[in-house]
Amino acid sequence: MITDQFGRTHNYLRISLTDNCNLRCFYCMPEENYDFTPHAKLMQADEIDTIAKIFVEHGVTKIRLTGGEPFVRKDASKIIRNLGKLPVQLTCTTNGIRIDDMLPEIIQSDFQSINISLDTLQKEKFLKITRRDYFDRVLRNINLLLQHNIKTKINVVAMKDINDDEISDFIAFTKDHPVEVRFIEFMPFSGNRWSSNKVMTQKDILDIIREKYDFNPLPVGFHDTAKPYSIDGHQGSFSIISTMSEPFCSGCNRIRLTADGKLKNCLFSKKETDLLTPLRNGEDILPIIESAIWSKAKTQGGQLNEQFEKINTSIIQNRSMINIGG
């Protein structure tokens, strides 16, 4: 098992397949004309397979594919088929645009769930946030997943003056759709124009929902990042990921691997560990992995150890969200 100096066991690996994306969400991508990583500098399909097997041999039981948008990668089908052979719970986070194209691979590889990033239920606002016109296709693909009984979660980055007026609309959506809507507090990354006054905290979100709905808290697992709730009479449910206002670092079991083969032991860590270069040089990367995880900071990468209202984004050293992997 891969553990850190605080005794946390890491059995959940998030692999970014690419920093490329077919959307241009402002909070994720710093600019419209973004320089994507050349394919040769990305982990190749067989390299992803090799690295994943090392992690699985040492205790990883869950793998999530991320990006960018993982399904825009041309060899995504091959990668998924390879990982689908491993004894892990396989899942992914996607913007939902290419679900229809990838459905055969999703079914064949027995994806346990799919997370769809969708920050608005309004077509015009979707275009404003993403700078692309794919709203109708995303909704169709959510319904496609539900038709095939694939557990579906909708990730909503909640932001003041952007989509805070739609919190109740997303709750209403769960009445007739068996999805879990996950409200995520807005987090600071390089170039995403974050400020504390845009953050919708867990309390803010619950206060809005409470105005129209009675809800019940559900059990929270030790490693869970989302605090779940149910509403009587609703097929679906909702949850809140309170990264900024109520961090959950004590139960962290997650490892992140960027598309260019860098290991990040925390979403907010400034330090990265190169696995791809030593792998290509024929080195044993297990000691490198173990050392990187062992050195993990106690909370939030050692960079956000204060009240989020006082965070100075100018001194944070990190990549953009699209370059890390969701």
Phi, psi and omega in degrees: 000145181264117184234162176250180185292349179257011176082010180277127179271134185250110182234017184230114183250127176252120183248119174276128180273333183193155171264005178280153180204153177262010170238171180224055182295130188295328184279352183249316184250126186298328187205162181294313182268075185270137179272102181285154181293130177302146185303323183296336180269355176275157170299131177278166186304316181289330178289320175300316180298315180298312181295317180300319180298322178297315179296317181296321178297342182240036165107352179289128182243353180221134177233128175245130175270134181224187175206209028029210174247108186301329186278358175275347179291133187295328180258025180301323180299316179296316180299316181295317179298319179297310183292333179294345178275348183277153180280065182225163169278116184256133180208180179203163171244128187217160173277357172087355186293321185255020177303318182297321179292325187262002186304318179302317179292322179298316180289315182298322182270006172057052175302130182283332178195165177227131174259125179254124176277116182210111189263358180206152174254013179250125185301317182293321180289326176303315179296323180292318183286316188265343183063023177216153186255076181236014188304310184297322180293321179298315178298318178299321182285331172297314178296326178296316178298317181295323178298332179261016175056037175264124181303126187237130176240143179248118179270122181239112173282111185274124184225133179297139178066010175244299180223015179295338178283357181251005181306311181292330177295320178293323177295318178299325179300328181285350180295316184249003180235123182282061181244161170254116175273123183247109177277125185245128177294138182296126186245151181275129174220167182302124172079008186260015173056038180287143168212151186297332182284358174265350185285124168268110183281169176306315180297316179303315183293314180295324179298320179293314182297322183296337180295332184241340189226147167265134182225160184236129176292143178251162180302143179246122178289158184301323182266359184290138174267338184257135175264113188268154179219152175239159176231127181303133178087357179259133177294326181259192182213180174220162178210168181228132175255104191263054185304322186271314187273329179217078182300157185233038188293333186298333181254017186294129177232021191255141175236137179244136178238116181287164184296335178265019170082025177260133177271127173246122182276358174204149178303328184257007182291140176274336180272139175233154180238121182286120174257331188291316181298310178296327177297315180292338177271005177080014181277159174280115184269354181300313178300328178293316178299311184298320179294319182295318180288322180301326184275006182303137178292158183293320181219139168041047175066010182073008184251337186243034185280061177195175177298137187297335179296340183256007182294132175259102185294340182291341182255358178285130178253110182195171174272176169286160182300319182294333181274341176276312189112130189298000000 
